[in-house]
XYZ file of C-alpha atoms in Angstrom:
573
model
C 51.514 142.658 88.711
C 49.831 142.658 85.362
C 48.020 146.109 86.481
C 51.093 148.156 86.836
C 52.273 150.281 83.943
C 56.080 150.411 82.871
C 56.313 153.875 84.557
C 55.242 152.165 87.840
C 57.289 149.328 87.527
C 60.270 151.607 86.950
C 59.597 153.870 89.908
C 59.456 150.755 92.210
C 63.012 150.004 91.251
C 64.314 153.436 91.361
C 63.012 153.938 94.813
C 64.329 150.308 96.012
C 67.733 151.051 95.029
C 68.026 154.682 96.171
C 70.552 154.145 98.746
C 72.194 156.517 101.064
C 75.813 155.033 101.812
C 78.422 153.695 99.619
C 77.463 151.085 97.124
C 78.413 148.565 94.670
C 77.052 149.616 91.180
C 75.911 146.521 89.689
C 74.098 147.800 86.483
C 70.858 149.228 84.886
C 67.409 147.738 85.117
C 65.483 146.386 82.240
C 61.682 146.790 82.462
C 59.136 145.408 79.983
C 62.227 144.407 77.751
C 63.746 147.710 77.592
C 66.664 149.000 79.370
C 66.632 152.106 81.611
C 69.957 153.483 82.670
C 68.108 155.984 84.773
C 67.297 152.849 87.082
C 70.441 151.854 88.584
C 70.770 148.771 90.516
C 73.241 148.648 93.239
C 74.324 146.861 96.407
C 75.084 148.558 99.887
C 78.631 148.118 100.699
C 77.640 147.812 104.372
C 75.485 144.767 103.752
C 78.258 142.735 102.035
C 78.771 140.794 105.270
C 75.389 139.753 104.868
C 76.857 136.989 102.295
C 75.344 136.479 98.932
C 74.988 133.956 95.931
C 76.201 134.548 92.487
C 74.435 131.717 90.486
C 73.715 130.737 86.865
C 74.104 128.270 84.093
C 77.603 127.615 82.497
C 78.665 130.474 80.123
C 76.079 133.200 81.412
C 78.824 135.569 83.024
C 79.042 134.474 86.650
C 82.927 134.945 86.491
C 82.664 138.383 85.014
C 80.038 139.287 87.642
C 82.271 138.633 90.483
C 85.203 140.245 88.451
C 83.406 143.302 88.354
C 82.355 143.444 91.913
C 85.984 142.684 92.876
C 87.220 145.649 91.256
C 84.818 148.140 92.933
C 85.452 146.398 96.402
C 89.197 146.915 95.756
C 88.568 150.693 94.809
C 86.560 150.841 98.030
C 89.405 149.802 100.288
C 87.845 146.254 100.763
C 90.264 143.369 100.181
C 88.892 140.623 98.196
C 89.596 136.676 98.168
C 88.876 134.998 94.825
C 89.143 131.203 94.122
C 90.301 131.730 90.492
C 89.876 128.047 89.362
C 89.935 128.760 85.386
C 92.652 131.458 85.833
C 90.680 133.929 84.038
C 90.459 136.358 87.250
C 94.189 137.109 86.826
C 93.112 139.858 84.317
C 92.627 142.116 87.104
C 96.235 142.852 87.007
C 95.941 143.983 83.524
C 94.225 147.232 82.122
C 91.439 146.366 79.445
C 91.656 147.973 76.121
C 88.553 150.162 75.090
C 86.417 149.407 71.937
C 83.379 150.828 70.223
C 81.303 147.719 71.239
C 82.388 148.115 74.826
C 81.722 152.045 74.714
C 78.145 151.285 73.228
C 77.499 148.885 76.181
C 78.741 150.926 79.065
C 77.199 154.097 77.446
C 73.820 152.120 77.328
C 73.901 151.238 81.075
C 75.160 154.678 82.289
C 78.584 153.465 83.233
C 81.485 155.956 83.303
C 84.096 153.441 82.293
C 87.997 153.710 82.246
C 90.758 151.379 81.770
C 92.506 150.356 85.124
C 94.736 147.792 86.765
C 94.191 146.573 90.360
C 96.487 145.553 93.183
C 96.719 141.561 93.052
C 98.372 138.826 94.844
C 98.582 135.427 93.349
C 98.756 132.244 95.378
C 98.885 128.756 94.393
C 97.797 125.747 96.477
C 100.900 123.689 97.685
C 102.857 125.604 94.985
C 100.819 123.925 92.336
C 100.672 126.817 89.799
C 102.513 130.211 89.183
C 101.500 131.887 92.626
C 103.320 131.767 96.228
C 102.835 128.723 97.598
C 100.159 128.414 100.330
C 100.463 125.521 102.823
C 98.755 124.632 106.008
C 99.706 122.516 108.767
C 97.890 119.179 109.580
C 97.461 120.177 113.115
C 95.740 123.617 112.114
C 93.821 121.995 109.334
C 92.096 119.894 112.021
C 90.190 116.502 111.832
C 87.098 117.512 110.282
C 88.518 119.205 107.476
C 91.128 116.501 106.899
C 88.372 113.744 107.017
C 86.718 115.513 104.207
C 89.855 115.536 101.997
C 90.492 111.727 102.910
C 86.885 111.102 102.199
C 86.391 109.228 105.625
C 83.021 107.984 106.935
C 81.478 109.471 110.034
C 82.913 106.520 112.177
C 86.421 107.039 110.838
C 86.125 110.878 111.265
C 85.397 110.256 115.050
C 88.417 108.222 115.021
C 90.686 110.868 113.486
C 89.689 113.038 115.994
C 90.914 110.842 118.727
C 94.197 110.863 117.314
C 94.444 114.688 117.079
C 93.116 114.748 120.605
C 96.350 112.173 121.550
C 98.830 114.473 119.508
C 97.374 117.678 121.192
C 97.699 116.277 124.805
C 101.158 114.827 124.224
C 102.785 117.718 122.392
C 103.396 115.875 119.018
C 103.243 118.771 116.517
C 101.329 117.503 113.499
C 102.851 119.556 110.669
C 102.732 117.454 107.690
C 101.474 113.960 106.236
C 104.469 112.021 107.880
C 103.720 113.411 111.216
C 100.167 112.122 111.194
C 101.446 108.811 109.933
C 103.984 108.556 112.634
C 101.610 109.056 115.323
C 99.144 106.364 113.895
C 102.114 103.943 113.526
C 102.946 104.593 116.948
C 99.586 104.012 118.220
C 99.212 100.818 116.418
C 102.462 99.493 117.523
C 103.547 97.373 120.451
C 104.900 100.437 122.177
C 101.758 102.413 121.618
C 99.213 99.616 122.316
C 98.537 101.038 126.001
C 97.817 104.526 124.647
C 95.544 103.049 121.827
C 93.312 101.227 124.481
C 93.046 104.494 126.436
C 91.604 106.487 123.518
C 88.617 103.986 123.729
C 86.924 104.785 120.486
C 89.877 103.919 118.216
C 90.249 100.380 116.877
C 93.431 99.328 115.411
C 91.463 98.290 112.263
C 90.098 101.900 111.858
C 93.462 103.260 112.501
C 94.844 101.000 109.525
C 92.206 102.355 107.297
C 93.184 105.969 108.189
C 96.791 104.962 107.600
C 95.940 103.797 104.005
C 94.033 106.830 103.061
C 97.383 108.998 104.349
C 99.493 106.777 102.027
C 96.909 107.599 99.155
C 97.104 111.464 99.787
C 100.965 111.304 99.648
C 100.602 109.308 96.339
C 98.572 112.161 94.791
C 101.417 114.608 95.793
C 99.331 116.298 98.670
C 102.635 116.444 100.891
C 103.262 119.779 99.025
C 100.446 121.348 100.538
C 100.741 120.225 104.254
C 103.621 121.681 105.774
C 105.314 124.894 106.969
C 105.597 127.843 106.488
C 101.871 127.988 106.963
C 100.056 130.758 105.455
C 98.718 133.189 107.780
C 95.068 134.523 106.851
C 95.899 137.754 108.030
C 97.665 138.262 104.699
C 94.201 138.277 102.972
C 93.135 141.535 104.961
C 95.654 143.750 103.493
C 95.507 146.976 101.743
C 97.843 148.440 98.933
C 99.830 151.845 99.580
C 97.026 153.792 97.833
C 94.606 152.612 100.176
C 92.788 150.128 97.573
C 92.089 146.710 98.996
C 94.348 143.808 97.803
C 92.697 141.205 95.748
C 94.110 137.929 96.373
C 93.583 135.214 93.557
C 93.928 131.626 94.484
C 94.470 129.154 91.660
C 94.929 125.210 91.451
C 95.330 124.317 87.898
C 94.932 120.607 88.540
C 91.477 121.239 90.139
C 90.011 118.281 88.298
C 92.314 115.897 90.264
C 92.198 117.437 93.426
C 88.545 119.270 93.999
C 87.908 118.019 97.277
C 91.328 119.532 98.603
C 90.530 122.779 96.924
C 87.069 123.386 98.303
C 88.031 121.993 101.769
C 90.827 124.438 101.887
C 88.686 127.520 101.152
C 86.728 126.445 104.362
C 89.849 126.087 106.319
C 90.723 129.711 105.326
C 87.267 130.753 106.593
C 87.487 128.917 109.717
C 90.880 130.439 110.487
C 89.633 134.059 109.779
C 86.529 133.122 112.104
C 88.765 132.097 115.039
C 91.273 134.924 114.592
C 89.189 138.029 114.034
C 87.547 139.993 116.872
C 83.798 140.589 116.797
C 83.382 143.812 114.823
C 79.326 144.805 114.654
C 77.999 146.793 112.152
C 80.710 148.288 109.920
C 80.530 150.639 106.930
C 82.267 148.253 104.924
C 83.353 144.700 105.383
C 86.799 143.769 106.445
C 86.894 141.180 103.554
C 84.656 139.808 101.023
C 85.452 136.088 99.992
C 84.147 134.564 96.723
C 83.791 130.737 96.991
C 83.602 129.513 93.375
C 82.237 126.126 92.529
C 80.597 126.028 95.859
C 78.839 122.921 95.164
C 81.987 120.824 95.628
C 81.927 121.977 99.270
C 78.757 120.037 99.965
C 78.714 117.011 97.640
C 78.914 113.997 99.917
C 79.576 116.336 102.959
C 79.388 114.608 106.537
C 76.996 116.014 108.884
C 79.866 117.404 111.169
C 81.170 119.374 107.981
C 77.671 120.589 106.930
C 77.038 121.669 110.597
C 80.417 123.551 110.728
C 79.874 125.229 107.276
C 76.672 126.462 108.550
C 77.908 127.647 112.112
C 80.896 129.519 110.205
C 78.745 131.457 107.697
C 76.219 132.554 110.338
C 78.699 133.842 112.527
C 81.436 135.138 110.582
C 79.484 138.249 109.195
C 79.773 139.520 112.848
C 83.507 139.903 112.447
C 83.161 141.758 109.110
C 83.459 138.904 106.692
C 81.206 138.619 103.602
C 80.893 135.330 101.822
C 79.643 135.020 98.226
C 78.901 131.590 96.991
C 79.297 131.154 93.126
C 77.417 128.048 91.672
C 75.091 127.059 89.042
C 71.847 126.736 90.833
C 70.582 127.638 94.626
C 69.801 123.974 94.973
C 73.680 123.539 95.212
C 73.672 125.163 98.337
C 71.847 123.543 101.478
C 68.622 125.399 102.748
C 70.391 126.208 106.138
C 73.206 128.024 104.356
C 71.030 129.236 101.641
C 68.835 130.782 104.021
C 71.492 133.184 105.383
C 72.463 134.670 101.833
C 70.666 137.909 101.492
C 72.292 139.232 98.312
C 71.126 137.310 95.155
C 72.689 137.560 91.684
C 70.909 135.127 89.589
C 72.224 134.799 86.004
C 70.141 132.785 83.187
C 69.138 129.140 83.768
C 68.504 126.631 81.089
C 65.295 124.284 81.090
C 66.308 121.522 78.498
C 65.606 118.571 80.761
C 62.890 117.873 83.396
C 65.343 118.370 86.035
C 66.314 121.594 84.532
C 62.860 122.636 84.892
C 62.685 121.417 88.425
C 65.728 123.568 89.219
C 64.072 126.484 87.685
C 61.058 126.355 89.607
C 63.026 126.118 92.737
C 64.967 129.204 91.863
C 62.104 131.233 91.112
C 60.627 130.073 94.560
C 63.738 131.708 96.328
C 62.934 135.327 95.163
C 60.394 137.783 96.681
C 57.246 138.795 94.711
C 57.851 140.783 91.943
C 56.649 142.487 88.697
C 58.568 139.979 86.570
C 57.671 136.446 85.120
C 60.604 134.911 86.699
C 60.645 131.739 84.909
C 60.321 133.468 81.547
C 63.111 136.161 82.424
C 65.516 133.728 83.548
C 65.299 131.486 80.493
C 65.449 134.334 78.396
C 68.168 136.533 79.763
C 71.263 137.280 77.848
C 74.986 136.948 78.899
C 75.954 139.541 81.183
C 72.354 140.110 82.664
C 71.027 138.808 85.918
C 67.990 138.727 88.133
C 68.994 140.779 91.293
C 67.589 141.499 94.775
C 69.821 142.353 97.767
C 69.381 143.653 101.381
C 69.190 147.443 101.885
C 70.576 149.480 104.474
C 67.542 149.083 106.605
C 67.780 145.103 106.282
C 64.923 144.667 103.957
C 64.906 142.953 100.393
C 64.998 145.423 97.521
C 62.561 144.899 94.587
C 63.715 142.330 92.059
C 65.136 143.679 89.258
C 66.252 142.232 85.772
C 69.778 143.846 85.267
C 71.934 144.302 82.547
C 75.391 144.301 84.273
C 78.392 146.688 84.273
C 81.742 145.949 82.339
C 84.915 145.250 84.415
C 87.532 147.849 83.815
C 90.594 145.417 83.842
C 90.965 142.527 81.334
C 88.221 139.671 81.282
C 90.679 136.834 81.010
C 94.254 135.894 82.077
C 96.955 137.997 82.431
C 100.226 136.950 80.663
C 102.553 134.519 82.309
C 105.312 136.843 82.251
C 103.045 139.637 84.194
C 101.989 136.911 86.888
C 105.556 135.729 87.486
C 106.957 139.253 87.912
C 104.140 140.034 90.303
C 104.958 136.864 92.442
C 108.652 137.876 92.301
C 108.202 141.079 93.442
C 105.691 140.281 96.329
C 106.787 140.732 99.970
C 105.147 137.153 100.549
C 107.659 135.224 98.467
C 110.539 135.526 101.059
C 107.983 134.356 103.951
C 106.403 131.441 101.955
C 108.503 130.722 99.019
C 110.629 128.087 100.721
C 109.350 124.984 102.452
C 110.803 124.171 105.833
C 110.795 120.887 107.976
C 110.890 121.806 111.477
C 111.071 118.941 114.346
C 107.714 117.659 114.956
C 105.859 114.431 115.841
C 107.713 112.278 113.028
C 111.184 113.280 114.509
C 110.050 112.952 118.055
C 108.788 109.395 117.735
C 111.418 108.173 115.248
C 114.279 109.679 116.455
C 115.442 111.189 113.230
C 116.650 114.418 112.470
C 114.507 117.113 110.816
C 114.946 116.950 106.925
C 116.729 119.920 105.235
C 114.999 123.034 104.405
C 113.333 122.520 100.777
C 114.010 124.372 97.975
C 112.095 127.278 96.668
C 108.876 126.900 94.760
C 109.099 125.476 91.265
C 109.974 128.336 89.073
C 110.824 130.858 92.000
C 113.800 132.446 93.081
C 115.298 131.055 96.468
C 114.352 132.901 99.386
C 117.318 135.542 100.135
C 119.653 134.197 103.117
C 118.343 130.606 102.871
C 120.080 127.363 101.718
C 119.016 123.908 100.997
C 120.723 122.832 104.306
C 120.509 124.728 107.637
C 123.971 126.111 108.916
C 125.624 124.900 112.145
C 123.632 126.463 114.983
C 120.855 127.677 113.016
C 118.241 125.917 114.859
C 119.466 126.946 118.176
C 119.815 130.547 116.785
C 116.110 130.510 115.819
C 115.328 129.278 119.278
C 117.360 131.954 120.837
C 115.804 134.534 118.950
C 112.238 133.292 120.074
C 113.278 133.276 123.523
C 114.490 136.596 123.392
C 111.393 138.161 121.874
C 109.531 136.390 124.519
C 111.705 138.129 127.281
C 111.275 141.374 125.486
C 107.597 141.309 125.527
C 107.300 140.235 129.264
C 109.784 143.176 130.138
C 108.817 145.904 127.747
C 105.173 145.394 127.216
C 103.908 143.667 130.310
C 106.268 145.303 132.597
C 107.442 142.277 134.778
C 110.705 140.347 134.985
C 110.754 137.514 132.263
C 110.275 134.095 133.432
C 112.153 132.828 130.226
C 115.477 131.101 130.794
C 118.628 132.481 129.020
C 119.146 130.551 125.849
C 121.949 128.008 125.506
C 123.326 128.292 122.183
C 125.530 125.349 122.342
C 122.486 123.034 123.205
C 122.415 120.144 120.504
C 119.095 119.739 118.448
C 119.108 115.935 117.882
C 115.647 114.425 118.449
C 115.189 111.962 121.152
C 114.857 108.230 120.109
C 111.255 106.754 119.817
C 109.377 106.653 122.788
C 106.145 107.206 124.398
C 105.407 110.833 124.363
C 105.274 113.185 127.363
C 101.850 114.811 128.185
C 101.737 118.358 127.521
C 101.168 121.411 130.030
C 97.534 122.139 130.738
C 95.910 124.637 128.514
C 95.425 128.125 129.262
C 98.044 128.763 131.905
C 101.459 130.005 132.268
C 103.272 133.009 130.547
C 101.689 132.567 127.043
C 98.405 132.522 128.289
C 99.264 136.088 129.941
C 100.618 137.243 126.868
C 97.721 136.078 124.596
C 95.244 137.650 127.011
C 96.971 140.987 127.452
C 97.649 141.428 123.799
C 94.991 139.719 121.882
C 95.178 140.311 118.186
C 95.609 144.241 118.391
C 99.330 144.199 117.688
C 99.366 142.701 114.271
C 100.057 139.229 112.597
C 103.842 139.131 113.271
C 103.414 139.138 117.192
C 100.452 137.149 116.964
C 102.398 134.527 115.084
C 105.165 134.727 117.561
C 102.743 134.363 120.507
C 101.381 131.359 118.839
C 104.731 129.749 118.136
C 105.571 130.371 121.987
C 102.203 128.379 122.674
C 103.557 125.372 120.997
C 106.881 125.311 122.391
C 105.475 125.356 126.019
C 103.470 122.437 125.249
C 99.841 123.853 125.696
C 96.942 121.659 124.573
C 95.478 123.082 121.412
C 92.041 124.464 121.632
C 90.215 123.618 118.388
C 87.557 125.629 116.697
C 84.243 124.842 115.046
C 85.955 122.879 112.243
C 88.246 120.940 114.613
C 91.006 123.590 113.208
C 93.661 125.012 115.907
C 93.136 128.485 116.699
C 96.981 128.809 117.934
C 99.014 127.549 115.110
C 102.756 127.129 115.087
C 103.942 129.730 112.194
């Protein structure tokens, strides 16, 4: 290393980053303290589904780095998901203003900079923020992820899985928190004690603990997040009319009070994508790149089942065309089994103010290939907007380590105005679909005999969805069911080419829920008309039809199949 001249070191980097396919341009290399714009550092677009890590101390530029990468991915037609914890990434929707200082920087690294805006969709978890409300049903969230939010121990997590199993078998739809509470109350009541005994591993005491934790979630206001309409993760895969990938920014302004929910919800999104997407093999570019900010929140205090599920998802989802980038302070924040799968590394500066910092620095250096740099010195002396980089080249080998001055974003590095965000949300096609909460008949209504609550109002600060009101009109529920039945018959007759097995709808039927009683078991999984439809159509005909097929699955009482996180792969939409 010491025997190499600057020219030799430079040649190594230039050769290592000479790539044939489309790339994400990261910046220019710094060798022996000098910036060389002729040595461009880049990341192959086709290798972004090999996952990555963006790490560094607070204030070293991690957010700007993923901002810059998101812009280029969008321009390449790749949809992007960003966990926008601080709200800074909303600036992607606003063109940046040039300046002499900015021009001097971009010229020095050989960047042809131009002010641009990008297609952005703003989401807010449970409507907590300015974005379109994002919700998930309890049943699709699954017992493992819900246990993570409730901070249950391993025994309690296993017991919660038994509760979900009981609900799945007995056609009790767990849509929101009151549904799960109703099922547990039933199992611990005199009426349900026989079913509780049949579950075996679920004691009445443990059920009581879970019930208390559910009450705590409700007290924290999390009932706004669990419910319908449930967010369809296919929305993350959209492109704009001009062919650019849509950048989806999810915010949670009150993260400090709900960090576990936020991080766990991100894994629900990934788990849902994993279950839905078909195998893709090697692609010229990924279907989606997913940036997980504050990644350490995923792993702090995680159960073994949760960690195993994360590891499995990260390992397998790349074959479905999804790339995941973990964003955190040091590689030590990520478990070794996950870290070993992150082929692309962008390491910003680290600090060594304490003995613990020094240990983290040495551990970080040990994760990089041999290089021509003194990495301990380089990582502690790098400036803001600089990083040490190594990525996977098109042949699957690591590129040379390169100390890099990173490119500047072309949109605003900071938040967009509230007015722009609200107007973007108001003009989004997703607002009509997800803006108004609904409360359909589910486990709570079936077990208590109470009618479903009226449809909720629009998200705070948002216009109501056209054609909806606070109270369903006469016959509305029956009309919705008739529409589903009609669509089911159309699929059988027009697409599958056979007479329909669905009965004609009775629009005059009442919709009152039955009085509280022991639930009836669901039909066996995998059979019947819906199984035939799902097998024949798969996911090829798009999200709308897939959602309808899933809805039919629930109505016919199919027992749910659960994925690696215990999530439901066929959800009611």
